[in-house]
Amino acid sequence: MKRISYFCFILFFCWFIPDVIGQNQITIYGYVKEKISEEVLSGISIMDSLSQQGTFSDENGFYQLHLPQNRVHLVASGIGYQTSRWKSNILQDTTLHFELHLDTVALQTVTVSAARSENPENTPILGKIRLTAQQISSLPSIGGEKDVIKALALLPGTSGGREGQNTLLVRGGGTDQTLVLLDGVPMFNTGHLLNFMSIFNTDAVKNIDYYRSGFPTQYGGRLSGIVDIHTRDGNKNRWQGKAEVGLISTKILAEGPLNQSKKTTLLFSGRSSYLDLFSLGKKKEVFLYLNNSFFKYRFFDIHTKLSHAFEDGSKLSVNAFYTYDQLNLGDGIKSEIIGTISETNVKVQNFVGVLNYQKSLSPQLFFKTTLFATGRPDHRLNLTESYRLQDDDELGTYGIIFPVTTLEKIGFEYINENYTVYNQGIHLHFNWSPSAGHAIKMGFWGQHNIYPVYDFAYQFQPDFSPHQIEVLYVKAPTLKALEGAWYVEDNLVLGQWAAQLGLRWSSFFANQHFYQGLSPRLNIKYTFPKLFTLKAGYTHTQQYNHLLLTNDLLIAETVWIPSTPFTPPAIAHQYSMEISRYLKTWNIEVSMGAYYKNMKNLVQYPTVEVVDPYKYDNWQEKVFTNGLGKAYGLEWYIARSLGRLTGLGSYTLSWNKRRFPDLANGQFFPARFDNRHAISLALQYQFNKKWQVSSSWSFHNGDRFTLPNALVTSNPFTSTYTINAGLNANQLPNFHRLDFSLTYQKSLPKSNLLTIRLDVYNVYNRANTFYLKADKNVRYDENWNIIDEENVIKSVSLFPVIPSVSLAYNW
Amino acid sequence: MLQQYRLFLIFLYSLSHFSCEMERTIDIELPDYQTQIIAIGYVSPRHTSVFIAPTQAPLDNTEAPPLEGLKVSITNEIETISLIPQVEGLFQTQELLEANTWTLNVLSDNFPPVRSVAQTIPSQPTIENPTWTLIDSTQHKYRIDFEFKKERPLDYYGTLIEKTCCDPFPSTTPFFNKIALVEAVDSIGTFSISSELRINDNATISLRLFHLSPDLFQYIKSIRTQEFISGDYLYDPVSVFSNIENGVGGFGALREDSLHIHF
C-alpha cells in the first residue's frame, strides 16, 4: 500500500512536465446547452477538426479546450443532437457557448440502452456508464413505474438483489456499498417503503453517471459503486409539463421560466400513489366493532428545483426533495366477551435540501460548490388493545330502548419507535485546465452526520390489571461524526495515451476516535488505432458508515452506524481492466472487462427481533465484524445506440465470497448474492414515429442460502442448534424474467404529445423466489386424520405476470 | 368513461394483488443426512461431564437410531478413565485428574468410533476482591463485583453469577449458554466483573470464574451466536464449531474458581 502511494506521488509531480513545455496556446471555454430548453448538456464532444484535439462537456455542461493560436474548426456533437460547427481565427482566450438542437429523427431511435452517450474510447475511466432519462423511460417497467435503480441493474457486474427490490449490488458489493447521490447529495435510502420502487422520479432526472470502478477522486465513502443522479434545471424558454397516470401512481411535471429575462427557471415534479384508494377494510370500523382487518399503503414524492443563471455565466440552483411513505395495517378479533385490536403504523420520510453554485473563474478554472442537508425520520407504532364487551340497553328519545354493546378497555400494549438520521455538508470542487490535454480536478468534501436519534417507548398493562402498568422508555445515545475528504486528480492525454491519477485523503471523527486514510486511484488508457482501446485501473476506497438491516422484511429499518473501534472503516482494493471497441459503421460498442476486488473490515448484521428496545444500544455486541470479502469476474458488454433497433446485452461471470471470524468457523463461504452467471438483454425497436416496442430479459443463477443437515437437540450443555453442511452452500432456483412494453405516441396540435403505453411485467409468469420458508405438506383422510406429513421448503414469489397501462400527456 | 377506467384499474390491481404471495414447493436438493454422534462436554481436574446422543434430521421427524453398546472415556498417553452413565445421555466422573491433556473417546456398536481433539486443562484462575453491595433495599437489589487477572493474551475466560439456592424459579438454561464469555481475548491485565441481582434472604449466590481451553471458548461462542440469530434458520446461519472427529459437538477443558455467598 505504501509503495502504491509512493509511486502515485512521484507520478503526480512528473505529470506537470507537459505544462512546462506547453506554449502559445489559447483557451476556448463555455457551456453546451440544448437550444430550446437551454438545459446544460454533459458528455457532448467538442472537437477541433483541424488539430484533432477535443474534449467533452462535464456534468455541468462546461468545457475547456486548449488550442494553438490559429484557425480553428470546432465541431460539437452528441448522440440525439444535431451537430453544430463553428469556424474562426482565434488569437486570444474566448468564451463560446454551444446550443444544440434536438435531433428529432435520432431521438426517436436513441436507445433503450445505448448506455454510453459518449464514445467509451475517449475516456480513461473504467467501468463508467451514463444513462439518460429517456433511456430509462424506454425500458419496460412494473406498473409503468420507470425506475432508475432497476435500469442500472441490467448493466454488467450489477445485480438488483432479490426480485423486484430496489437495491444495487455492484461487483460483489453489499447493499450499503453503493453511493447514491442526488445532485451531489448522498442519500440514506433509495427506495419507497416496500422497496419495490426507487424514490427518484425519472421525469425530473437528466442523466445518471454510474461507476463500477475507476472512481474519480471526487467520489468516496463507499466501497463498490457510485450512482450520481443529476436533475434537470427546467425549460428556460417556455412553460411545459407532463401528466401521467399509471397503475400505481399518478405523476405531474411542470417547468418553465419565472421571469421575462428567462434567467430563472422552476421545475416541479410530484408523484403520488393511489394504492390507498383500493385499501382493504376500514380502520374506523375495526376499532368500533373489533372485527375484520384493514390495510392501507400510500406514498408520495415531491421535487422542486429553482435555478438562476447570472450575467457572468455563473449559476445558482436550489433543490428541495421530499418523500413520504405510510403503511397502516391491523385487525380486530372478537370473542364472546373480549375483543382485541392490533395495529401497525409505519411512516418514513426522506428530505433533501441542496444549494448549488457554479462559476467559471477564468478560462482555465471552473468552480462549483454544494451545500446540503438531508434527513430520514422513521416512525413506527405497534398497538394492541384488549376490550371487554358488555351488552347493555340504552334509553333513546321517546322512551325507546336500544340494545348497545359498550367497550371497556382492559389491557393494552403500545410500542412507539422513532429513528432519525441527519447529515449536513459542503462540497467545493475546482476544475483547472492549464494546457491542452491536461486537466486537474481538486476539492474538499465535508459532512456532519448525526445518527441514530432513536427513542423507544413501551407501555403495557396486562388484561384486568390496571395497577400493573409497565412503562419503559429508552433513548439511545446519539452518535455524531465529522467526515471529510480532500482530493486532487490529474487527467492527461498524450497521443494515444490517456491517464487519470488521483489521491483522496479522507478522515472520520466519531465518539472520540479518529480514522483517516489515503486512497490512490489510477486509470490508464492506450488506444491501438483502428483496433481497440485498452484500459486498466486501480481503485482504493474507504467506507466509514455501515448499514445495519434489522430484519429481512419489506419494511426493514435501515440503520446507519459510524465506524467505531469495534467496526473500523471498511477498505476495498479493486483492480480492473477493459478492452473495448466502438464500431462506428454499426454504432455498436463492444467491450470485455475483468476485475478483482478484495474488501476488509466488512460488517454483517444478523436477523434479530424487530421489537428490541436496545437494538441501537448494543448493536456492537450483535454485529459480525472484521469480515473479509473477495469478488472477481469477467464482464462482456455489447450496446447499439443508434438506428431503429437499439439495445444492449451483457454477460457477467463472477465469484463473490465472504469470511467472518464468527461465521463458518472463520472459513471463506459464498456470499448470499454469489450469482455465478448473469445475463441481461434489452432491445428496442422503433417501427415509426408512433409505435415503439421494447423488451428486456434478465437471468442469473439463484441466490445462495443455507440448509441445516443435522439437528443437535437440547441437552444439559446447550440449547437446540443446527449443523450446517456449509454456509450458503445451497442455491435457489435460477432467476429469469421477461418484460415487455409497447408505446404509442400521437402528436397533437401545439406540439402536445399523447403517449399510451402498455407494460407487461414477467411476461411468461415465472415464479421467481422472493423468500423461502420451511413448511409441512400434510395429507389427511376423510375424517381429517393425518395420514402422513412431509417437511418441505417452499418458495414464495411475489410478482406474477402484471400487465399495466399508463397514459401520459405532454404539453 | 371514467367509471370504465376505474373498473379497469380495479381489475388490474386485483390481478396483481391476489396473485401476490404465490407459494410453491420447490425442488431443492437437500444435503445428505446421516445420523452422527453428538459429543458435548468438558474435562476439568475434579469433574468431567459429557453428553452423548445421536443427531436428529433437521427436516424430518423420524426417530434417530439408538446408540448401542456405548462406552465413553477420556484418555491420555498413560491412562484411560471411563465415564459413568447418568440420566439421558450424560456421562460423568468425579475422579481427580492429574494429567493435563485429555482426549474424549466414544465407542458404540452401530457407529464409527468418535474422538475429540486433545484438550489441555488451563491454569487455575482466581477470583479476587469479591464485594456485594446493597443498592436498593426496597427491591433487595445487590451489586456484586469481583476481579481476576489475565496474564497472557489468548487466554480464554468465562464467568457465571447465579443463584444456586432457594430460587423459586431456578434457571433451566443449559450450562454453556449461561457462561458469559470474556471477549477481550487479546488483552491482559485486571478484569472487573459486575452484576446487579435481586437477592432474597437465605439465598446463595455463586460466583464462578472459568479458564477455558481455546476450543471450548470457540464452541460456546458459536452456539451462542447461532442461538442469538436463530429466528429463522434459512437466514443468516452460523456454522457451529466442532472438534469431534466422526461426529459433531464440542469437547473442551476448563478449570474453575468459585465463591458461594450466603445471604
XYZ file of C-alpha atoms in Angstrom, chain A residues 488-736:
249
model
C -6.844 16.024 -6.272
C -6.902 14.349 -9.642
C -4.905 14.863 -12.775
C -6.206 13.989 -16.227
C -3.688 13.844 -19.021
C -3.842 12.971 -22.710
C -0.615 12.316 -24.614
C -1.129 10.939 -28.104
C -2.658 7.506 -27.829
C -2.198 7.528 -24.066
C -4.603 8.955 -21.553
C -4.390 8.706 -17.818
C -6.198 9.789 -14.717
C -4.258 9.824 -11.490
C -5.763 10.892 -8.217
C -5.383 10.905 -4.473
C -8.154 11.205 -1.943
C -7.374 11.721 1.707
C -10.386 11.069 3.847
C -10.908 11.345 7.575
C -13.610 10.480 10.068
C -14.038 11.579 13.651
C -16.689 9.947 15.822
C -17.044 9.162 19.500
C -13.531 10.396 20.376
C -11.979 8.213 17.692
C -10.215 9.465 14.595
C -9.738 7.485 11.426
C -8.080 8.534 8.199
C -6.806 7.003 5.032
C -5.237 7.793 1.703
C -6.971 6.397 -1.357
C -4.914 6.399 -4.539
C -6.753 5.991 -7.840
C -5.218 5.323 -11.220
C -6.767 4.806 -14.643
C -4.684 4.381 -17.793
C -5.833 4.063 -21.370
C -3.994 3.229 -24.548
C -5.647 3.249 -27.944
C -4.413 0.885 -30.616
C -5.526 2.869 -33.693
C -8.259 1.137 -35.688
C -8.096 -1.864 -33.356
C -9.247 -1.413 -29.808
C -8.761 0.557 -26.635
C -7.150 -0.961 -23.599
C -7.844 0.424 -20.138
C -6.522 -0.619 -16.781
C -7.050 0.820 -13.358
C -6.683 0.585 -9.639
C -9.243 1.981 -7.195
C -8.832 2.225 -3.443
C -11.938 3.064 -1.440
C -12.779 3.552 2.233
C -16.181 3.391 3.846
C -16.794 4.953 7.242
C -20.532 4.294 7.548
C -22.051 0.835 7.752
C -25.638 -0.193 7.236
C -27.449 -2.463 9.648
C -30.549 -4.163 8.353
C -32.607 -5.197 11.335
C -34.580 -7.852 9.528
C -35.336 -9.198 6.120
C -38.850 -7.861 5.838
C -40.046 -5.467 3.207
C -40.417 -2.734 5.788
C -36.952 -3.281 7.139
C -35.468 -0.451 9.118
C -32.274 0.769 7.560
C -29.917 1.837 10.280
C -26.605 3.532 9.554
C -23.830 3.300 12.097
C -20.459 5.028 12.170
C -17.025 3.496 12.313
C -16.011 2.622 15.854
C -13.071 0.650 17.228
C -15.395 -2.341 17.019
C -16.471 -1.607 13.434
C -13.447 0.058 11.817
C -13.664 1.639 8.358
C -14.143 -0.853 5.551
C -11.499 -0.798 2.832
C -11.519 -2.143 -0.719
C -8.869 -2.510 -3.379
C -10.114 -3.028 -6.894
C -8.001 -3.895 -9.929
C -9.748 -3.857 -13.263
C -9.103 -3.782 -16.964
C -11.205 -3.445 -20.067
C -10.805 -3.895 -23.802
C -13.333 -2.008 -25.866
C -14.025 -1.125 -29.427
C -16.522 1.221 -30.986
C -17.697 0.009 -34.398
C -18.663 3.302 -35.951
C -20.293 1.837 -39.041
C -22.734 -0.141 -36.953
C -22.882 2.217 -33.991
C -22.023 -0.732 -31.834
C -19.834 -0.740 -28.793
C -18.312 -3.967 -27.579
C -16.204 -4.428 -24.510
C -14.787 -7.087 -22.280
C -13.593 -6.434 -18.770
C -12.113 -8.204 -15.790
C -11.954 -7.196 -12.150
C -10.609 -8.383 -8.852
C -11.713 -6.763 -5.633
C -10.828 -7.547 -2.063
C -12.513 -5.938 0.902
C -11.814 -5.913 4.607
C -13.498 -4.773 7.830
C -16.903 -5.721 6.497
C -19.859 -5.795 8.847
C -22.792 -8.158 8.834
C -25.873 -7.732 10.959
C -27.932 -10.845 11.605
C -31.670 -11.281 11.676
C -32.910 -10.128 15.051
C -36.158 -9.432 16.762
C -37.888 -6.462 15.200
C -39.011 -5.104 18.549
C -35.948 -4.733 20.684
C -35.679 -1.516 22.663
C -31.944 -1.841 22.992
C -31.181 -2.690 19.396
C -29.337 0.576 18.842
C -27.672 0.464 22.232
C -25.981 -2.857 21.974
C -25.664 -3.362 18.237
C -21.936 -3.656 18.704
C -22.465 -6.911 20.569
C -24.635 -8.352 17.848
C -22.910 -7.416 14.668
C -20.408 -9.703 12.947
C -17.265 -7.709 12.310
C -13.822 -7.960 10.743
C -15.275 -9.547 7.628
C -13.246 -10.111 4.509
C -14.704 -10.080 1.019
C -13.355 -11.266 -2.276
C -15.069 -10.662 -5.611
C -13.740 -11.262 -9.091
C -15.137 -11.847 -12.508
C -15.334 -11.215 -16.205
C -17.834 -8.987 -17.976
C -18.905 -8.821 -21.598
C -20.944 -5.953 -22.933
C -22.431 -5.002 -26.279
C -24.611 -1.990 -26.987
C -26.082 -0.313 -30.030
C -27.155 3.261 -29.626
C -28.431 4.472 -32.982
C -30.804 3.065 -35.550
C -34.245 1.532 -35.495
C -33.003 -1.370 -33.447
C -31.103 -0.421 -30.332
C -30.249 -2.261 -27.177
C -27.684 -3.883 -25.005
C -26.506 -7.281 -23.974
C -24.297 -8.169 -21.060
C -22.895 -11.304 -19.543
C -21.125 -11.476 -16.209
C -19.217 -14.436 -14.849
C -18.395 -13.720 -11.226
C -17.398 -15.100 -7.847
C -18.267 -13.444 -4.554
C -17.036 -14.709 -1.176
C -17.003 -13.614 2.449
C -15.104 -14.591 5.558
C -16.027 -13.665 9.138
C -14.221 -14.968 12.208
C -17.529 -15.887 13.883
C -19.254 -17.438 10.876
C -18.407 -20.706 9.155
C -15.522 -21.305 11.557
C -13.572 -18.462 10.015
C -13.532 -20.022 6.530
C -14.469 -18.317 3.244
C -18.062 -19.002 2.217
C -20.129 -17.858 -0.797
C -21.882 -14.526 -0.329
C -25.653 -14.545 -0.487
C -25.613 -12.899 -3.909
C -22.875 -15.062 -5.368
C -24.653 -15.429 -8.703
C -22.163 -17.138 -10.979
C -23.726 -16.346 -14.358
C -25.778 -13.252 -15.122
C -27.182 -12.279 -18.496
C -29.163 -9.167 -19.422
C -30.676 -8.316 -22.764
C -32.641 -5.183 -23.606
C -33.893 -4.423 -27.072
C -35.948 -1.622 -28.513
C -37.392 -1.353 -31.986
C -38.823 1.837 -33.444
C -41.396 0.948 -36.110
C -42.158 4.565 -36.964
C -42.719 7.855 -35.200
C -45.776 6.450 -33.448
C -45.035 2.902 -32.466
C -42.196 1.535 -30.455
C -41.679 -1.829 -28.835
C -39.226 -2.619 -26.066
C -38.303 -5.730 -24.204
C -35.806 -6.847 -21.598
C -34.817 -10.259 -20.321
C -32.586 -10.994 -17.401
C -31.198 -14.201 -15.994
C -28.926 -15.073 -13.137
C -28.148 -18.102 -11.037
C -30.173 -18.287 -7.850
C -29.114 -16.606 -4.658
C -27.306 -18.648 -2.036
C -28.822 -19.888 1.197
C -28.049 -22.393 3.915
C -29.883 -25.544 4.827
C -29.091 -27.420 8.009
C -28.127 -31.060 7.621
C -28.448 -32.119 11.252
C -30.026 -31.009 14.485
C -28.455 -31.133 17.936
C -31.308 -31.387 20.403
C -31.461 -29.563 23.689
C -29.145 -31.065 26.336
C -27.608 -30.115 29.691
C -24.902 -28.085 27.978
C -26.579 -26.341 25.033
C -29.940 -25.396 23.601
C -31.039 -26.936 20.332
C -28.865 -25.897 17.414
C -28.381 -26.837 13.795
C -25.382 -28.195 11.961
C -24.889 -26.688 8.507
C -23.225 -28.529 5.685
C -21.696 -25.239 4.632
C -22.665 -21.616 4.858
C -24.635 -20.523 1.781
C -23.867 -23.889 0.225
C -27.337 -24.208 -1.312
C -28.734 -22.321 -4.252
C -32.200 -21.084 -5.075
C -33.659 -21.906 -8.489
C -32.339 -19.710 -11.285
C -33.906 -16.299 -11.706
C -35.180 -15.187 -15.097
